[in-house]
Short mmCIF file of C-alpha atoms in Angstrom, two decimals:
data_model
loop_
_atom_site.label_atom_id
_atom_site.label_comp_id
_atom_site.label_asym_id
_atom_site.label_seq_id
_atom_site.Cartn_x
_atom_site.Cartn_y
_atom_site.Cartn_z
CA UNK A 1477 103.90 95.26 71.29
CA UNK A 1478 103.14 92.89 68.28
CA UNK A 1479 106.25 91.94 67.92
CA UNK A 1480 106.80 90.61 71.90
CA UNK A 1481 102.97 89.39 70.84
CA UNK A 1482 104.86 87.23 68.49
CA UNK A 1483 107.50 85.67 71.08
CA UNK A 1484 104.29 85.15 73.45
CA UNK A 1485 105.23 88.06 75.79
CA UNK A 1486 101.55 88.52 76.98
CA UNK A 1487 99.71 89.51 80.11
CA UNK A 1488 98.26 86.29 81.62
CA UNK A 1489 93.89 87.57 80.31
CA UNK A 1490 96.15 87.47 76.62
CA UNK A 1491 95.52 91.59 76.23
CA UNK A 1492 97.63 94.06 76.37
CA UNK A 1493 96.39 97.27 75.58
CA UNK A 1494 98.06 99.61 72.45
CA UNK A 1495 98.86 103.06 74.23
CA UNK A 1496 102.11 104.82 74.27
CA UNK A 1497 102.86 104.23 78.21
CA UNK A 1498 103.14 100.32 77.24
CA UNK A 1499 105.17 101.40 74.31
CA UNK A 1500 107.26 103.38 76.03
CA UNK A 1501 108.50 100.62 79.23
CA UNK A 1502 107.82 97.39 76.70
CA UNK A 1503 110.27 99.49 74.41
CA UNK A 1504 113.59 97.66 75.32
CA UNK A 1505 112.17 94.46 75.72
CA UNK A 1506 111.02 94.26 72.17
CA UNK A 1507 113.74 95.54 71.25
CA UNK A 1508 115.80 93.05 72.59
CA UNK A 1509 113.50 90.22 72.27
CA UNK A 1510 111.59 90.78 69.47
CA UNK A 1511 113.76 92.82 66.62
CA UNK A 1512 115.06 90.09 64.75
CA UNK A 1513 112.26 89.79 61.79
CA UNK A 1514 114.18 86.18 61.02
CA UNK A 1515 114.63 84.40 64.33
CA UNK A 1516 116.58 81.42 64.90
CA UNK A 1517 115.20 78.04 63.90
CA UNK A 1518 112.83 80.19 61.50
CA UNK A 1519 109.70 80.19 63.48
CA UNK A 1520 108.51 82.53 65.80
CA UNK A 1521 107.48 81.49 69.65
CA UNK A 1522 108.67 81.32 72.70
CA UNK A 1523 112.27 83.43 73.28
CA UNK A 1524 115.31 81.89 74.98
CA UNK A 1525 116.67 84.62 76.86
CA UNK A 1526 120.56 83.42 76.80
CA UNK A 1527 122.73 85.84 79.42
CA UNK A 1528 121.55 88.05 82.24
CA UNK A 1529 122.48 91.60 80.96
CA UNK A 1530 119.49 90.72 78.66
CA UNK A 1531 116.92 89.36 81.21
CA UNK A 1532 118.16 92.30 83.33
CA UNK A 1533 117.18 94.78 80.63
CA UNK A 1534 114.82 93.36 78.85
CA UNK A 1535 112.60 91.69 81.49
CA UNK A 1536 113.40 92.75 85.09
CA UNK A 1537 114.19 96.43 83.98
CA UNK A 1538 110.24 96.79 82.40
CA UNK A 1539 109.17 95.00 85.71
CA UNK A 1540 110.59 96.91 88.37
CA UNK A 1541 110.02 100.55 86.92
CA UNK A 1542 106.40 98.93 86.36
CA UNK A 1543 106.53 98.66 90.36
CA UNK A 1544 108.57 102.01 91.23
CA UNK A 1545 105.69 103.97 89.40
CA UNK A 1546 102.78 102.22 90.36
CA UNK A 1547 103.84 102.78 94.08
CA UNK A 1548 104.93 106.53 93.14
CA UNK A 1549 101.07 106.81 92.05
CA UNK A 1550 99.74 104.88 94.71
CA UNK A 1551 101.96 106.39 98.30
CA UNK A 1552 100.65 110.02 96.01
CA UNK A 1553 97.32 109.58 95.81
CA UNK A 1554 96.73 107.57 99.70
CA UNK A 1555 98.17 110.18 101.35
CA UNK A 1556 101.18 108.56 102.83
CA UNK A 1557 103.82 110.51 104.29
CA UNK A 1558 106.93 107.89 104.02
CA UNK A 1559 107.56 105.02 102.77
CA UNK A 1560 109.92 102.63 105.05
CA UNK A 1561 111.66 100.18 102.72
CA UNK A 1562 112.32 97.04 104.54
CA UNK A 1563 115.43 95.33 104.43
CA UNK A 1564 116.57 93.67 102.64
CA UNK A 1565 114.63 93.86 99.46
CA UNK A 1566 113.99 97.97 100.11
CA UNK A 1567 117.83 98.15 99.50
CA UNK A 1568 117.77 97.23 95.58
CA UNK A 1569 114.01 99.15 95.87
CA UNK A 1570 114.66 102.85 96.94
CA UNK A 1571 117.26 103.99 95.19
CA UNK A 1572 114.46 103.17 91.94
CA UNK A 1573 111.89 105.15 93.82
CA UNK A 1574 114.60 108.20 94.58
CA UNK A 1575 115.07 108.23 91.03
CA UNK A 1576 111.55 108.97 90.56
CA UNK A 1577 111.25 111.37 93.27
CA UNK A 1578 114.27 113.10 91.84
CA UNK A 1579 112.57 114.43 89.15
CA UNK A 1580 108.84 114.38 91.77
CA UNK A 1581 109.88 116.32 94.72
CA UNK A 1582 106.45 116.18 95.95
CA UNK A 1583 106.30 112.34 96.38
CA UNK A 1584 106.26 111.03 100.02
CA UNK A 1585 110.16 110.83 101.81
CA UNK A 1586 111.48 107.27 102.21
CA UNK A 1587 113.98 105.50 104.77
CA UNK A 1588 115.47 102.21 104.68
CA UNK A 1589 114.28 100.07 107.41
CA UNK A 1590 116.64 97.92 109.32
CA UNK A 1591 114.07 94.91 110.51
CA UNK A 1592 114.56 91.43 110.19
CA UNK A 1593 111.64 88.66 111.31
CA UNK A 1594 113.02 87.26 113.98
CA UNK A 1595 113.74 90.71 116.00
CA UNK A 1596 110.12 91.82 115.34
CA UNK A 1597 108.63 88.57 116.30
CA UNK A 1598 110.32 88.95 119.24
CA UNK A 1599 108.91 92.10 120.16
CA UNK A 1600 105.66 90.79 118.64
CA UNK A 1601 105.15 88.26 121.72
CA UNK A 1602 105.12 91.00 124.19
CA UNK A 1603 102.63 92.82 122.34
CA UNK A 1604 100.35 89.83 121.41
CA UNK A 1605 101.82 86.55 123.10
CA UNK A 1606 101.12 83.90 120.23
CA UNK A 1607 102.75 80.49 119.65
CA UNK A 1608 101.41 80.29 116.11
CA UNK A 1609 103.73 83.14 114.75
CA UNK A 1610 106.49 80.37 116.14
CA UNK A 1611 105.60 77.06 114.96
CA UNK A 1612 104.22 77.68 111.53
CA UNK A 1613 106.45 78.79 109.01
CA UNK A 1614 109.30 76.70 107.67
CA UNK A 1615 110.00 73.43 108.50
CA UNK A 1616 111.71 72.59 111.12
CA UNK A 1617 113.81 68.97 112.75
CA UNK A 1618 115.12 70.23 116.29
CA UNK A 1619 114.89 70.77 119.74
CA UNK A 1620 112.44 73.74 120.92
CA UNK A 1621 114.88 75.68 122.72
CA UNK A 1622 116.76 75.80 118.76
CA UNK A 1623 113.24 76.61 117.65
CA UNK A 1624 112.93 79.55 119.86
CA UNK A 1625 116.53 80.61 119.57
CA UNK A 1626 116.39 80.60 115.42
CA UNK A 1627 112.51 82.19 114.99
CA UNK A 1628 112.95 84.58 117.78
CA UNK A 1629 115.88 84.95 118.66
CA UNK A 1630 115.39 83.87 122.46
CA UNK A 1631 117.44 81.58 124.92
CA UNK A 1632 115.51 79.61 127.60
CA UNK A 1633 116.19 77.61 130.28
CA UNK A 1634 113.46 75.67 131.30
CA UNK A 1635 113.55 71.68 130.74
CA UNK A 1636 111.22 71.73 128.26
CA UNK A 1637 113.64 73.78 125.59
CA UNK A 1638 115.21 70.15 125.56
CA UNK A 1639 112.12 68.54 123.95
CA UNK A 1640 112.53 67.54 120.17
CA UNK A 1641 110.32 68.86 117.86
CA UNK A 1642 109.28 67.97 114.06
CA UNK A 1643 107.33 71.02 112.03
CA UNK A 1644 104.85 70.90 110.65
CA UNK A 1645 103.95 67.49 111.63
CA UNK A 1646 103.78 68.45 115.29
CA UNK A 1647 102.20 71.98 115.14
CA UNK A 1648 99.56 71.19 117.64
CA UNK A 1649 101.79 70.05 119.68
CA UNK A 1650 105.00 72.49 119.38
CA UNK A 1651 101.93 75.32 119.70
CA UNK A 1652 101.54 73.52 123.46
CA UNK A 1653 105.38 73.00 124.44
CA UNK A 1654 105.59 77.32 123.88
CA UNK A 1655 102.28 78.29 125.66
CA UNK A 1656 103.72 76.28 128.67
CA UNK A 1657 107.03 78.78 128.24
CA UNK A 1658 105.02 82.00 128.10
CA UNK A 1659 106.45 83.51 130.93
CA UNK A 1660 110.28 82.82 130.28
CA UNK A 1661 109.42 84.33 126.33
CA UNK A 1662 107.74 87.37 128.01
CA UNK A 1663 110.39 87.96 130.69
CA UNK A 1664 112.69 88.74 127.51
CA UNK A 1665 110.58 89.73 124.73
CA UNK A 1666 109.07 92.66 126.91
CA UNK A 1667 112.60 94.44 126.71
CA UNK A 1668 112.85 93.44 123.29
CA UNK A 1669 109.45 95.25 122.65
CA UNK A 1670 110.85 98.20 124.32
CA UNK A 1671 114.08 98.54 122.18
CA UNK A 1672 111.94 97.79 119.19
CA UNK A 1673 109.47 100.88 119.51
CA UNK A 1674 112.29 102.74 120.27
CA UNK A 1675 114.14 102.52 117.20
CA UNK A 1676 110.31 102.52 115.37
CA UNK A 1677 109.58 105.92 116.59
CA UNK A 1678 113.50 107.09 115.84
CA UNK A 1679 112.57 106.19 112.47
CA UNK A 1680 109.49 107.88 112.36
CA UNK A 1681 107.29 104.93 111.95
CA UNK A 1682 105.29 105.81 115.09
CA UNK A 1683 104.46 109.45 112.77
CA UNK A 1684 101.79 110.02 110.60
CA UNK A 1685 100.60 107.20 107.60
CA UNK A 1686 103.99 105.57 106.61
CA UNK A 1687 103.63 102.71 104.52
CA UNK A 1688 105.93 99.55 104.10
CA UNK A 1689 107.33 98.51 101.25
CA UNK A 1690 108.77 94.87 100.92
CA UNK A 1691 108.85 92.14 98.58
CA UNK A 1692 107.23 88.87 100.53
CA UNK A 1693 104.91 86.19 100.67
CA UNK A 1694 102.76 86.02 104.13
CA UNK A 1695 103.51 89.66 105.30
CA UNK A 1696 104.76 88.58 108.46
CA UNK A 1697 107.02 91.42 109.79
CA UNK A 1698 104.31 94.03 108.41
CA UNK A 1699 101.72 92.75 111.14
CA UNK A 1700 104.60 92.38 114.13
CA UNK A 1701 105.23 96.06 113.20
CA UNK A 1702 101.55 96.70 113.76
CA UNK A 1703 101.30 95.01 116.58
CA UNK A 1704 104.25 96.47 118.15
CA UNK A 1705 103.28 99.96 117.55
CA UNK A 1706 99.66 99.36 118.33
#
């Protein structure tokens, strides 16, 4: 730990705490990093981490088992009876948290979740019609039928799909243009809502406390799941 203190390999409060559970996952990454008592340039500081079978090991290794047993303690102790890892992060994911549960039979089961955003926004609509999950988001230089077609996978017909639209310049207005196409997005997002449960409950989502696991930003899918299983 002192020496990754010396390459500046610090939590961001500048403490990191002396006990042999640090020692044991900061191991490798001092020992890559922070062995060499004579580093180059003959100052210590910052490291240079030069090829990625060292930032693999040395950074992202520590990081992720960091993760895998923090959510080993945390699915434990909340009482959660599977963890669905969502796709397509989950895939690198699970096979960490098998590992664990290799050796912790009585950790929670897990399943890789096939789900991508556009699909459950889709089913979302029928659920909860809302024209914000459409327009905000990335930006966007097109014609709202293209809109509807990329976010949610939808084809309409109506006139208005013709319009062109600039986001996020012309939220307010984009959020208008698919209120006045709520009825053609229902007509197909209702099925879509159908098929959607149906592989939810196949998976065993609709089951007991299952939590999601999934590396994102504004935890979009997680609430169209809610909201499609109620």
């Amino acid at each position: 730990i002192t020496l990754l203190a010396q390459k500046r390999f610090l939590p961001a409060d500048g403490r990191l705490t002396h006990r042999w559970e640090n020692a044991l996952t900061l191991g490798p990454a001092a020992a890559a990093l922070g062995a060499d008592p004579f580093p180059s340039g003959g100052a210590l500081g910052p490291c240079r981490i030069e090829d990625a079978d060292t930032l693999g090991y040395a950074v992202f290794g520590p990081l992720l088992a960091a993760f895998t047993f923090w959510l080993a303690r945390e699915s434990k102790a909340s009482g959660v009876s599977q963890l669905a890892f969502l796709a397509r992060e989950g895939w690198a994911l699970r096979p960490l948290y098998e590992a664990v549960r290799a050796v912790r039979p009585d950790l929670p089961s897990s399943t890789y979740l096939y789900a991508s955003r556009r699909a459950v926004l889709a089913a979302r609509q029928a659920s909860a019609f809302d024209p914000d999950a459409v327009v905000t988001g990335p930006a966007f230089d097109g014609t709202l039928g293209a809109l509807l077609q990329a976010r949610l996978g939808l084809e309409v017909k109506s006139a208005a799909a013709h319009k062109r639209l600039v986001l996020p310049q012309e939220a307010a207005q984009g959020r208008k243009m698919v209120e006045s196409l709520q009825a053609e997005i229902l007509a197909q997002a209702e099925p879509e809502a159908l098929a959607m449960r149906a592989y939810l409950e196949q998976q065993g989502l609709a089951e007991g406390e299952v939590a999601v696991v999934d590396v994102g930003y504004r935890a979009t899918i997680q609430k169209g799941l809610q909201q499609v299983l109620g």
